[in-house]
Amino acid sequence: MQPRTQEFSKLAARALGDTQVQKALLGLQTGFDQARQRAILELTPEAWDRLRDRAREIRRHTLERLDYYVGLLADNVVRNGGAVHFARDAHEAAQIVLDIARRNGVKLAVKGKSMVSEEMALNHLLAANGVEALETDLGEYIIQLAGETPFHIVAPAIHKSQEEVAELFARKLGTPEGADAEALTRIARETLRQKFLQAGMGISGVNFAIAETGTVCIVTNEGNGRMSTSLPPIHVALMGMEKVTPALEDLGVFYRLLPRAATGQRATSYFTLVSGPRRNEDEDGPEQFHLVMMDNGRSRLLADPELREALFCIRCGACLNACPVYRKVGGHAYGWVYPGPIGAVVTPAMVGLPKAVALPFASTLCGACREVCPVKINIPRMLLKLRADAVEGAPGQRKASWYEGLTFRAWGRLMRSERTLARARGVAVFLQRPFSRDGWLQKMPLPLFYRWTRGRDFPTLARRSFHELWEDELRTSSPQVPPLR
Ligand code: SF4
C-alpha cells in the first residue's frame, strides 16, 4: 500500500463530509471509550494506575536491553523447534513469508489480524505471486472484500454500517440482500471455515512475545486467531521487534491493561500462547512454526531518546478513541496503516518524516491521548518534537516557509514586550475591520492567514483588551487588589 500521508487535509475533508463515517465515530465515544472508563472504575483507578506504572517499567527495561531480549527470544523459539527470521524492512519481511509459502507449495493462506502485515502490504505481494491470503478476522474480512485499509487499530471495519456490509456481501459473495448482522456473521463463518481446513499456511500477528520461554501471545475476540495458528500445517507469526517482553509473568500486567483499554473488557474471548510447532506428544498443531521479527523504522525510534517511548505502545487504540482529531476524521484520513495520535508518531519513523509531515500537526495537543494510554506514553511531547524536526530538521525535510518564520519571529518579539504587544493589538484591531463580519473573522488574505481562516472562524479582536479592562477595574475597586504584573 502506497502511503497517502501527504493527503491528510484532503482525506480529512472527505471524512468530515461522510455522514456514515461521522455516525460511526460517534459510536466509538459512546462505545469503546465509555466501556474503558467503566472497566477502570471497576478495577479502581488506583489499581489501574499502578498497573500502568508497572507496564511502563517493563517496557523501559526491555527497550534498554532490546538486543539481549530479542536474542533470548530467538534462541528459545529455535530451542522449541521453530525458525526465526529477521527483516530490516517491510519489503524484506513480506519476501520472507512469500519464500516460506513457495518452499512449501502453499496456494492459500489464512490470516489472523496483524497490523504488521498491513505495514508489509503482505496480501498484495502474496496475491501477485499466486498465493491467496484470506483475512479471517470479521472486520478485516469485510475491509478485504471492500478493498479498503483498516479504519481503526482494533476495529478495522467500524466505519461500515450493517446495510453497507450486507450490500458488500451480496455483491461479492452472492448472499441475499438485506441480511441482518447474525446472518452476515453466519455467512462469513461458513465461508471462512472451509478455508481454514484448506489453507496450507496460517499467518498471525503477535501481541506479546515472551523471551524467557520463546512463546508468542495472541489476544483476540474471535476464534479465527486460534484456528489460523492451529489448523494449517505451517504457522507464520509476524511481529515488530518491540513486541518482545522478558518474562511470562509480564503478561499478568499487560493482559489486565490491554482488553480494558481497548474495548473495556476484563478479558478477551481468546488468549492464545504458542510455543513452537507441534511436539511428538501433541495431538494436533502446525508442523512448522516461523517467527518473523521486523524492524521497519523501529531502530530509528529506539535510537532517538525523545521518540523511543513510542515503542512502549501495546496497540490498544484507546488514544484514537480519545483524540478529538481522530474522532472527527477517522482512520483513513491518516493515509497509512497506523492512525490517530500514536500513528502520527510512528508513521513518520516508518515512511519518513517528509512524506508524513502533516501527521504531527494533526493534533490539538490536548493531552487526552496521554491521559488514556495504558502505558502513559507522552504522545503530545513527541508530536511537538516531530513538529520541531519538520520545521528545523535535516535537509530534505520540511522547513517553515519564509512568511511563517517571519510571523513567528515577530510574534516572539511582541510577546516579550507588553508595550509593543499593546501597540500591535491596536493596529490589528484597525486592520481587521475589512475582514470582520458580525464579530467574526472569515477567510483573510495572505497564505498564512488564509490557511488559518479558510476552515475556521475566529472572533474578532475586542476593541479593548482584558488588560485595559482590568486596569479600569483596579482604578474603581478596592486598593488591596494586586496590579496585573
Ligand atoms: S499509544 Fe497508548 S493508547 Fe495509543 S494505542 Fe498505544 S498503548 Fe494504546
Short mmCIF file of C-alpha atoms and ligand atoms in Angstrom, two decimals:
data_model
loop_
_atom_site.label_atom_id
_atom_site.label_comp_id
_atom_site.label_asym_id
_atom_site.label_seq_id
_atom_site.Cartn_x
_atom_site.Cartn_y
_atom_site.Cartn_z
CA MET A 1 0.00 0.00 0.00
CA GLN A 2 1.40 3.36 -1.03
CA PRO A 3 1.22 5.84 1.86
CA ARG A 4 -1.25 8.68 1.27
CA THR A 5 0.02 10.53 4.31
CA GLN A 6 0.64 13.67 2.27
CA GLU A 7 -3.07 13.91 1.54
CA PHE A 8 -4.19 14.31 5.14
CA SER A 9 -6.17 17.53 4.57
CA LYS A 10 -7.98 16.15 1.53
CA LEU A 11 -8.81 12.82 3.17
CA ALA A 12 -9.89 14.54 6.39
CA ALA A 13 -12.23 16.83 4.46
CA ARG A 14 -13.73 13.80 2.74
CA ALA A 15 -14.32 12.05 6.10
CA LEU A 16 -15.90 15.18 7.59
CA GLY A 17 -18.46 15.17 4.77
CA ASP A 18 -19.29 11.46 5.11
CA THR A 19 -22.36 11.06 7.35
CA GLN A 20 -21.85 7.30 7.86
CA VAL A 21 -18.25 7.85 8.97
CA GLN A 22 -19.37 10.60 11.37
CA LYS A 23 -22.03 8.33 12.84
CA ALA A 24 -19.52 5.52 13.34
CA LEU A 25 -17.06 7.88 15.01
CA LEU A 26 -19.73 9.00 17.46
CA GLY A 27 -20.27 5.33 18.31
CA LEU A 28 -16.58 4.99 19.24
CA GLN A 29 -17.03 7.53 22.02
CA THR A 30 -20.23 6.03 23.40
CA GLY A 31 -18.93 2.50 22.91
CA PHE A 32 -15.22 1.85 23.45
CA ASP A 33 -14.30 4.96 25.40
CA GLN A 34 -17.11 4.72 27.93
CA ALA A 35 -16.57 0.97 28.32
CA ARG A 36 -12.89 1.67 29.05
CA GLN A 37 -13.83 4.16 31.74
CA ARG A 38 -16.26 1.71 33.37
CA ALA A 39 -13.63 -1.04 33.35
CA ILE A 40 -11.13 1.24 35.10
CA LEU A 41 -13.66 2.24 37.75
CA GLU A 42 -14.41 -1.41 38.39
CA LEU A 43 -10.72 -2.21 38.87
CA THR A 44 -10.31 1.08 40.82
CA PRO A 45 -8.35 3.98 39.34
CA GLU A 46 -5.55 3.43 41.89
CA ALA A 47 -5.00 -0.19 40.84
CA TRP A 48 -5.19 0.89 37.18
CA ASP A 49 -2.53 3.49 37.75
CA ARG A 50 -0.23 1.02 39.50
CA LEU A 51 -0.58 -1.37 36.55
CA ARG A 52 0.24 1.40 34.11
CA ASP A 53 3.39 2.31 36.04
CA ARG A 54 4.46 -1.32 36.16
CA ALA A 55 3.84 -1.69 32.40
CA ARG A 56 6.00 1.37 31.74
CA GLU A 57 8.77 -0.06 33.87
CA ILE A 58 8.69 -3.35 31.96
CA ARG A 59 8.68 -1.59 28.58
CA ARG A 60 11.53 0.74 29.58
CA HIS A 61 13.62 -2.12 30.96
CA THR A 62 13.03 -4.22 27.83
CA LEU A 63 13.83 -1.49 25.33
CA GLU A 64 17.05 -0.60 27.14
CA ARG A 65 18.19 -4.21 26.57
CA LEU A 66 16.27 -4.94 23.39
CA ASP A 67 19.13 -6.71 21.61
CA TYR A 68 19.51 -9.09 24.58
CA TYR A 69 15.81 -9.93 24.81
CA VAL A 70 15.37 -10.30 21.05
CA GLY A 71 18.34 -12.69 21.07
CA LEU A 72 16.91 -14.65 24.02
CA LEU A 73 13.53 -14.90 22.31
CA ALA A 74 15.12 -16.14 19.08
CA ASP A 75 17.21 -18.77 20.94
CA ASN A 76 14.17 -20.09 22.77
CA VAL A 77 11.98 -20.20 19.66
CA VAL A 78 14.67 -22.28 17.93
CA ARG A 79 15.03 -24.48 21.05
CA ASN A 80 11.27 -25.10 20.86
CA GLY A 81 11.62 -26.30 17.26
CA GLY A 82 10.64 -23.09 15.46
CA ALA A 83 12.53 -20.95 12.95
CA VAL A 84 13.32 -17.25 13.37
CA HIS A 85 13.68 -14.70 10.58
CA PHE A 86 14.85 -11.11 10.94
CA ALA A 87 13.71 -8.45 8.46
CA ARG A 88 15.16 -4.97 8.16
CA ASP A 89 12.09 -3.55 6.49
CA ALA A 90 8.55 -4.35 5.47
CA HIS A 91 9.52 -5.49 1.97
CA GLU A 92 12.09 -7.94 3.30
CA ALA A 93 9.59 -9.31 5.84
CA ALA A 94 6.94 -9.86 3.17
CA GLN A 95 9.51 -11.58 0.95
CA ILE A 96 10.38 -13.96 3.80
CA VAL A 97 6.73 -15.00 4.12
CA LEU A 98 6.45 -15.45 0.37
CA ASP A 99 9.60 -17.62 0.35
CA ILE A 100 8.17 -19.85 3.10
CA ALA A 101 4.95 -20.19 1.08
CA ARG A 102 6.85 -21.00 -2.12
CA ARG A 103 9.14 -23.56 -0.47
CA ASN A 104 6.10 -25.40 0.85
CA GLY A 105 3.89 -25.08 -2.24
CA VAL A 106 1.28 -23.02 -0.37
CA LYS A 107 -1.55 -21.64 -2.51
CA LEU A 108 -3.91 -20.48 0.23
CA ALA A 109 -3.03 -18.74 3.49
CA VAL A 110 -5.48 -17.77 6.22
CA LYS A 111 -4.61 -14.69 8.23
CA GLY A 112 -5.44 -13.51 11.71
CA LYS A 113 -5.44 -9.80 12.45
CA SER A 114 -1.98 -8.27 12.16
CA MET A 115 -1.11 -4.59 11.82
CA VAL A 116 2.47 -5.58 11.00
CA SER A 117 1.19 -7.46 7.93
CA GLU A 118 -0.52 -4.20 6.88
CA GLU A 119 2.85 -2.44 7.12
CA MET A 120 4.22 -5.17 4.85
CA ALA A 121 1.30 -4.94 2.37
CA LEU A 122 1.59 -8.71 2.60
CA ASN A 123 -1.69 -9.66 0.94
CA HIS A 124 -0.75 -7.81 -2.24
CA LEU A 125 2.67 -9.44 -2.53
CA LEU A 126 1.27 -12.91 -1.89
CA ALA A 127 -1.60 -12.41 -4.35
CA ALA A 128 0.79 -11.11 -7.01
CA ASN A 129 2.74 -14.36 -6.63
CA GLY A 130 -0.18 -16.75 -6.80
CA VAL A 131 -0.85 -17.18 -3.07
CA GLU A 132 -4.32 -16.22 -1.91
CA ALA A 133 -4.18 -14.60 1.55
CA LEU A 134 -7.55 -14.51 3.21
CA GLU A 135 -8.32 -12.32 6.21
CA THR A 136 -10.29 -14.27 8.84
CA ASP A 137 -10.97 -11.62 11.48
CA LEU A 138 -14.51 -10.50 10.60
CA GLY A 139 -13.64 -6.80 10.45
CA GLU A 140 -10.52 -7.47 8.37
CA TYR A 141 -12.52 -9.82 6.11
CA ILE A 142 -15.05 -7.04 5.46
CA ILE A 143 -12.43 -4.47 4.53
CA GLN A 144 -10.56 -7.00 2.41
CA LEU A 145 -13.77 -7.61 0.45
CA ALA A 146 -14.26 -3.84 0.19
CA GLY A 147 -10.64 -3.29 -0.94
CA GLU A 148 -10.01 -0.86 1.91
CA THR A 149 -7.48 -0.45 4.72
CA PRO A 150 -8.27 -0.68 8.47
CA PHE A 151 -10.12 2.31 9.88
CA HIS A 152 -9.13 1.63 13.47
CA ILE A 153 -6.38 -0.40 15.14
CA VAL A 154 -8.74 -2.76 16.99
CA ALA A 155 -11.96 -2.32 14.99
CA PRO A 156 -10.92 -2.19 11.35
CA ALA A 157 -14.42 -2.02 9.83
CA ILE A 158 -16.13 0.11 12.44
CA HIS A 159 -16.90 2.78 9.84
CA LYS A 160 -19.22 0.45 7.92
CA SER A 161 -22.93 0.19 8.69
CA GLN A 162 -24.75 -3.13 8.71
CA GLU A 163 -26.51 -2.13 5.48
CA GLU A 164 -23.18 -1.43 3.76
CA VAL A 165 -21.82 -4.82 4.84
CA ALA A 166 -25.00 -6.56 3.64
CA GLU A 167 -24.69 -4.84 0.27
CA LEU A 168 -20.98 -5.75 0.07
CA PHE A 169 -21.63 -9.42 0.89
CA ALA A 170 -24.45 -9.55 -1.66
CA ARG A 171 -22.15 -8.10 -4.32
CA LYS A 172 -19.04 -10.14 -3.52
CA LEU A 173 -20.43 -13.39 -2.11
CA GLY A 174 -23.84 -13.52 -3.80
CA THR A 175 -25.71 -13.60 -0.48
CA PRO A 176 -29.37 -12.45 -0.17
CA GLU A 177 -29.76 -8.69 0.03
CA GLY A 178 -30.63 -7.01 3.33
CA ALA A 179 -29.24 -9.77 5.59
CA ASP A 180 -29.08 -8.89 9.29
CA ALA A 181 -25.95 -8.95 11.47
CA GLU A 182 -26.49 -12.53 12.65
CA ALA A 183 -26.97 -13.81 9.11
CA LEU A 184 -23.93 -11.90 7.86
CA THR A 185 -21.75 -13.35 10.61
CA ARG A 186 -23.03 -16.85 9.83
CA ILE A 187 -22.25 -16.40 6.14
CA ALA A 188 -18.73 -15.19 6.92
CA ARG A 189 -18.17 -18.08 9.33
CA GLU A 190 -19.36 -20.69 6.83
CA THR A 191 -17.21 -19.23 4.07
CA LEU A 192 -14.11 -18.99 6.24
CA ARG A 193 -14.42 -22.38 7.96
CA GLN A 194 -13.75 -24.23 4.71
CA LYS A 195 -10.74 -22.04 4.08
CA PHE A 196 -9.21 -22.85 7.49
CA LEU A 197 -9.34 -26.52 6.57
CA GLN A 198 -7.93 -25.99 3.06
CA ALA A 199 -5.16 -23.50 3.90
CA GLY A 200 -1.52 -24.52 3.67
CA MET A 201 -0.39 -21.70 5.91
CA GLY A 202 -1.76 -19.69 8.82
CA ILE A 203 -0.44 -16.19 9.43
CA SER A 204 -0.93 -14.36 12.71
CA GLY A 205 0.17 -11.21 14.45
CA VAL A 206 1.78 -11.21 17.88
CA ASN A 207 0.60 -9.14 20.82
CA PHE A 208 3.49 -10.08 23.09
CA ALA A 209 6.49 -12.39 22.65
CA ILE A 210 7.99 -13.87 25.81
CA ALA A 211 11.75 -14.03 25.66
CA GLU A 212 12.35 -16.49 28.53
CA THR A 213 10.09 -19.19 27.02
CA GLY A 214 10.08 -18.42 23.27
CA THR A 215 6.30 -18.08 23.36
CA VAL A 216 4.09 -15.77 21.31
CA CYS A 217 0.86 -14.50 22.77
CA ILE A 218 -2.17 -13.65 20.63
CA VAL A 219 -5.13 -11.76 22.09
CA THR A 220 -8.37 -11.98 20.10
CA ASN A 221 -12.13 -11.87 20.42
CA GLU A 222 -12.85 -14.24 17.56
CA GLY A 223 -11.81 -17.86 17.27
CA ASN A 224 -10.10 -17.11 13.98
CA GLY A 225 -6.77 -16.39 15.66
CA ARG A 226 -6.59 -19.85 17.19
CA MET A 227 -7.89 -21.53 14.02
CA SER A 228 -5.24 -19.76 11.90
CA THR A 229 -2.47 -20.81 14.24
CA SER A 230 -3.50 -24.40 14.84
CA LEU A 231 -5.27 -25.84 11.76
CA PRO A 232 -2.88 -25.18 8.84
CA PRO A 233 0.36 -27.20 8.76
CA ILE A 234 2.52 -24.03 8.86
CA HIS A 235 2.15 -21.14 11.28
CA VAL A 236 3.94 -17.87 10.50
CA ALA A 237 3.82 -15.30 13.30
CA LEU A 238 4.65 -11.67 12.41
CA MET A 239 5.88 -9.14 14.95
CA GLY A 240 7.56 -5.80 15.24
CA MET A 241 10.74 -6.37 17.25
CA GLU A 242 9.47 -4.17 20.12
CA LYS A 243 6.79 -6.74 21.00
CA VAL A 244 9.25 -8.80 23.00
CA THR A 245 8.83 -8.88 26.78
CA PRO A 246 11.20 -10.59 29.21
CA ALA A 247 9.05 -12.97 31.27
CA LEU A 248 5.79 -14.89 31.26
CA GLU A 249 4.68 -13.06 34.40
CA ASP A 250 4.71 -9.75 32.44
CA LEU A 251 1.51 -10.95 30.79
CA GLY A 252 -0.19 -10.58 34.17
CA VAL A 253 0.33 -6.84 33.77
CA PHE A 254 -0.25 -6.37 30.05
CA TYR A 255 -3.25 -8.66 29.84
CA ARG A 256 -5.04 -6.70 32.54
CA LEU A 257 -4.32 -3.46 30.66
CA LEU A 258 -4.87 -4.33 27.00
CA PRO A 259 -8.51 -5.54 26.88
CA ARG A 260 -9.69 -2.91 29.35
CA ALA A 261 -8.01 -0.07 27.46
CA ALA A 262 -9.09 -1.37 24.05
CA THR A 263 -12.72 -2.39 24.48
CA GLY A 264 -13.46 -2.16 28.21
CA GLN A 265 -13.39 -5.96 28.57
CA ARG A 266 -11.92 -7.68 31.62
CA ALA A 267 -10.57 -10.36 29.32
CA THR A 268 -10.87 -11.14 25.64
CA SER A 269 -12.70 -14.23 24.41
CA TYR A 270 -9.48 -15.91 23.33
CA PHE A 271 -5.97 -15.73 24.73
CA THR A 272 -3.57 -17.97 22.84
CA LEU A 273 0.01 -18.90 23.74
CA VAL A 274 2.09 -20.63 21.06
CA SER A 275 5.48 -22.10 21.89
CA GLY A 276 6.70 -23.55 18.62
CA PRO A 277 5.34 -26.28 16.33
CA ARG A 278 3.54 -29.48 17.33
CA ARG A 279 5.62 -31.76 19.58
CA ASN A 280 5.57 -35.56 19.33
CA GLU A 281 3.15 -35.87 22.23
CA ASP A 282 0.75 -33.20 20.85
CA GLU A 283 -2.42 -34.39 19.14
CA ASP A 284 -2.52 -31.52 16.67
CA GLY A 285 -0.96 -28.20 15.77
CA PRO A 286 1.26 -26.96 12.93
CA GLU A 287 4.29 -28.92 11.76
CA GLN A 288 6.29 -25.74 11.19
CA PHE A 289 6.45 -22.56 13.22
CA HIS A 290 8.15 -19.44 11.85
CA LEU A 291 8.61 -16.18 13.73
CA VAL A 292 9.31 -13.12 11.56
CA MET A 293 10.73 -10.18 13.54
CA MET A 294 10.63 -6.91 11.67
CA ASP A 295 12.46 -3.63 12.25
CA ASN A 296 10.98 -1.26 9.64
CA GLY A 297 11.91 2.04 11.29
CA ARG A 298 11.74 0.80 14.88
CA SER A 299 15.53 1.11 15.27
CA ARG A 300 15.18 4.78 14.34
CA LEU A 301 12.64 5.27 17.13
CA LEU A 302 14.79 3.28 19.55
CA ALA A 303 17.86 5.38 18.77
CA ASP A 304 16.04 8.64 19.45
CA PRO A 305 15.70 9.17 23.22
CA GLU A 306 12.85 11.59 22.63
CA LEU A 307 10.82 9.19 20.44
CA ARG A 308 11.76 5.82 21.95
CA GLU A 309 8.69 5.85 24.16
CA ALA A 310 6.53 5.26 21.07
CA LEU A 311 7.77 1.65 21.18
CA PHE A 312 6.01 1.19 24.54
CA CYS A 313 2.73 1.03 22.60
CA ILE A 314 0.62 -2.11 23.05
CA ARG A 315 -1.76 -1.13 20.20
CA CYS A 316 -4.92 -0.86 22.28
CA GLY A 317 -6.39 2.00 20.24
CA ALA A 318 -7.52 3.98 23.32
CA CYS A 319 -5.67 7.11 22.18
CA LEU A 320 -7.64 7.03 18.91
CA ASN A 321 -10.96 6.91 20.74
CA ALA A 322 -9.96 9.83 22.97
CA CYS A 323 -8.40 12.06 20.30
CA PRO A 324 -10.62 14.97 19.19
CA VAL A 325 -8.99 14.92 15.74
CA TYR A 326 -9.41 11.16 15.17
CA ARG A 327 -12.97 11.40 16.49
CA LYS A 328 -13.80 13.74 13.62
CA VAL A 329 -11.68 12.49 10.71
CA GLY A 330 -11.36 8.74 11.43
CA GLY A 331 -8.61 6.36 10.40
CA HIS A 332 -8.46 6.68 6.62
CA ALA A 333 -7.52 10.37 6.78
CA TYR A 334 -4.09 9.42 8.16
CA GLY A 335 -3.34 7.74 4.84
CA TRP A 336 -1.45 4.69 6.09
CA VAL A 337 -1.56 1.76 8.49
CA TYR A 338 -1.45 3.47 11.91
CA PRO A 339 -3.98 6.22 12.50
CA GLY A 340 -4.61 8.54 15.42
CA PRO A 341 -2.12 10.08 17.84
CA ILE A 342 0.22 7.08 18.01
CA GLY A 343 0.06 6.79 14.21
CA ALA A 344 1.16 10.42 13.93
CA VAL A 345 4.32 9.45 15.84
CA VAL A 346 5.22 6.03 14.41
CA THR A 347 4.26 6.65 10.77
CA PRO A 348 6.96 9.31 10.20
CA ALA A 349 9.55 6.83 11.51
CA MET A 350 8.33 4.16 9.10
CA VAL A 351 7.60 6.09 5.90
CA GLY A 352 9.91 9.08 6.54
CA LEU A 353 9.02 12.46 8.02
CA PRO A 354 8.93 14.35 4.68
CA LYS A 355 6.17 12.01 3.46
CA ALA A 356 4.20 12.17 6.71
CA VAL A 357 4.83 15.74 7.76
CA ALA A 358 1.14 16.62 8.06
CA LEU A 359 0.52 13.99 10.74
CA PRO A 360 2.32 15.50 13.76
CA PHE A 361 0.37 18.68 13.05
CA ALA A 362 -2.96 16.80 13.08
CA SER A 363 -3.34 17.21 16.81
CA THR A 364 -4.72 19.78 19.21
CA LEU A 365 -2.08 18.75 21.79
CA CYS A 366 -4.89 18.50 24.34
CA GLY A 367 -3.17 15.59 26.09
CA ALA A 368 -6.20 13.24 26.07
CA CYS A 369 -4.09 10.52 24.39
CA ARG A 370 -1.56 10.58 27.21
CA GLU A 371 -4.32 10.51 29.83
CA VAL A 372 -5.91 7.34 28.46
CA CYS A 373 -2.78 5.47 27.38
CA PRO A 374 -2.33 2.29 29.45
CA VAL A 375 1.43 2.74 29.20
CA LYS A 376 1.32 6.51 29.85
CA ILE A 377 3.08 7.34 26.60
CA ASN A 378 3.68 11.07 26.35
CA ILE A 379 2.43 11.42 22.79
CA PRO A 380 1.97 15.24 22.82
CA ARG A 381 5.64 15.71 23.73
CA MET A 382 6.69 13.51 20.82
CA LEU A 383 4.36 15.33 18.43
CA LEU A 384 6.00 18.61 19.42
CA LYS A 385 9.43 17.10 18.81
CA LEU A 386 8.35 15.92 15.34
CA ARG A 387 6.92 19.35 14.58
CA ALA A 388 10.25 20.89 15.53
CA ASP A 389 12.08 18.35 13.34
CA ALA A 390 9.70 19.14 10.48
CA VAL A 391 10.37 22.86 10.71
CA GLU A 392 14.05 22.88 11.61
CA GLY A 393 15.04 19.37 10.56
CA ALA A 394 17.65 17.89 8.28
CA PRO A 395 17.96 18.82 4.58
CA GLY A 396 15.08 17.50 2.53
CA GLN A 397 12.69 17.75 5.42
CA ARG A 398 10.02 20.40 5.62
CA LYS A 399 11.22 23.85 6.52
CA ALA A 400 8.94 26.62 7.64
CA SER A 401 8.03 28.95 4.79
CA TRP A 402 9.62 32.42 4.96
CA TYR A 403 6.38 34.09 5.99
CA GLU A 404 5.76 31.51 8.69
CA GLY A 405 9.26 32.06 10.08
CA LEU A 406 8.85 35.84 9.88
CA THR A 407 5.45 35.72 11.57
CA PHE A 408 6.63 33.64 14.49
CA ARG A 409 9.78 35.74 14.96
CA ALA A 410 7.57 38.83 15.09
CA TRP A 411 5.20 37.03 17.45
CA GLY A 412 8.11 36.17 19.74
CA ARG A 413 9.17 39.83 19.90
CA LEU A 414 5.64 41.00 20.57
CA MET A 415 5.15 38.58 23.42
CA ARG A 416 8.33 39.78 25.10
CA SER A 417 7.22 43.40 25.36
CA GLU A 418 3.95 44.44 26.91
CA ARG A 419 4.05 47.87 25.31
CA THR A 420 4.79 46.58 21.80
CA LEU A 421 2.05 43.99 22.18
CA ALA A 422 -0.47 46.67 23.16
CA ARG A 423 0.51 48.79 20.13
CA ALA A 424 0.37 45.84 17.73
CA ARG A 425 -3.01 44.91 19.10
CA GLY A 426 -4.28 48.40 18.37
CA VAL A 427 -3.02 48.16 14.78
CA ALA A 428 -4.55 44.67 14.36
CA VAL A 429 -7.93 45.88 15.64
CA PHE A 430 -7.83 48.55 12.93
CA LEU A 431 -6.61 46.23 10.14
CA GLN A 432 -9.16 43.51 10.85
CA ARG A 433 -12.11 45.75 10.07
CA PRO A 434 -12.48 44.92 6.32
CA PHE A 435 -12.45 41.17 7.09
CA SER A 436 -14.79 41.06 10.07
CA ARG A 437 -18.46 40.34 9.86
CA ASP A 438 -20.84 40.19 12.82
CA GLY A 439 -17.95 39.82 15.25
CA TRP A 440 -16.13 37.08 13.25
CA LEU A 441 -13.04 36.99 11.05
CA GLN A 442 -13.51 34.96 7.88
CA LYS A 443 -11.19 33.99 5.01
CA MET A 444 -8.41 36.53 5.39
CA PRO A 445 -5.86 37.24 2.62
CA LEU A 446 -2.14 36.24 2.55
CA PRO A 447 -1.31 32.50 2.55
CA LEU A 448 -0.59 32.26 6.27
CA PHE A 449 -3.80 33.97 7.40
CA TYR A 450 -5.82 32.34 4.64
CA ARG A 451 -4.69 28.85 5.71
CA TRP A 452 -5.69 29.61 9.27
CA THR A 453 -9.07 31.08 8.45
CA ARG A 454 -10.32 29.10 5.44
CA GLY A 455 -11.64 26.32 7.70
CA ARG A 456 -12.04 28.19 10.96
CA ASP A 457 -13.92 31.28 12.06
CA PHE A 458 -12.19 33.45 14.64
CA PRO A 459 -13.87 36.02 16.86
CA THR A 460 -12.57 39.48 16.07
CA LEU A 461 -10.11 41.10 18.46
CA ALA A 462 -12.01 43.01 21.13
CA ARG A 463 -11.83 46.78 20.88
CA ARG A 464 -10.40 46.95 24.39
CA SER A 465 -8.08 44.26 25.79
CA PHE A 466 -8.61 42.38 29.04
CA HIS A 467 -5.56 44.20 30.37
CA GLU A 468 -7.15 47.59 29.75
CA LEU A 469 -10.45 46.48 31.26
CA TRP A 470 -8.66 45.15 34.32
CA GLU A 471 -6.82 48.38 34.83
CA ASP A 472 -10.14 50.25 34.68
CA GLU A 473 -11.43 47.83 37.27
CA LEU A 474 -8.45 48.48 39.52
CA ARG A 475 -8.98 52.20 39.38
CA THR A 476 -12.55 51.84 40.61
CA SER A 477 -12.16 48.98 43.07
CA SER A 478 -10.51 48.29 46.43
CA PRO A 479 -6.82 49.25 46.73
CA GLN A 480 -6.00 45.69 48.03
CA VAL A 481 -6.46 44.16 44.55
CA PRO A 482 -2.94 43.49 43.27
CA PRO A 483 -1.83 45.07 39.97
CA LEU A 484 -1.71 42.78 36.94
CA ARG A 485 2.06 42.47 36.51
S1 SF4 B 1 -0.20 4.86 22.35
FE1 SF4 B 1 -1.10 4.06 24.23
S2 SF4 B 1 -3.30 4.43 23.96
FE2 SF4 B 1 -2.40 4.62 21.92
S3 SF4 B 1 -2.58 2.57 21.01
FE3 SF4 B 1 -0.56 2.68 22.01
S4 SF4 B 1 -0.86 1.84 24.05
FE4 SF4 B 1 -2.88 2.33 23.26
#
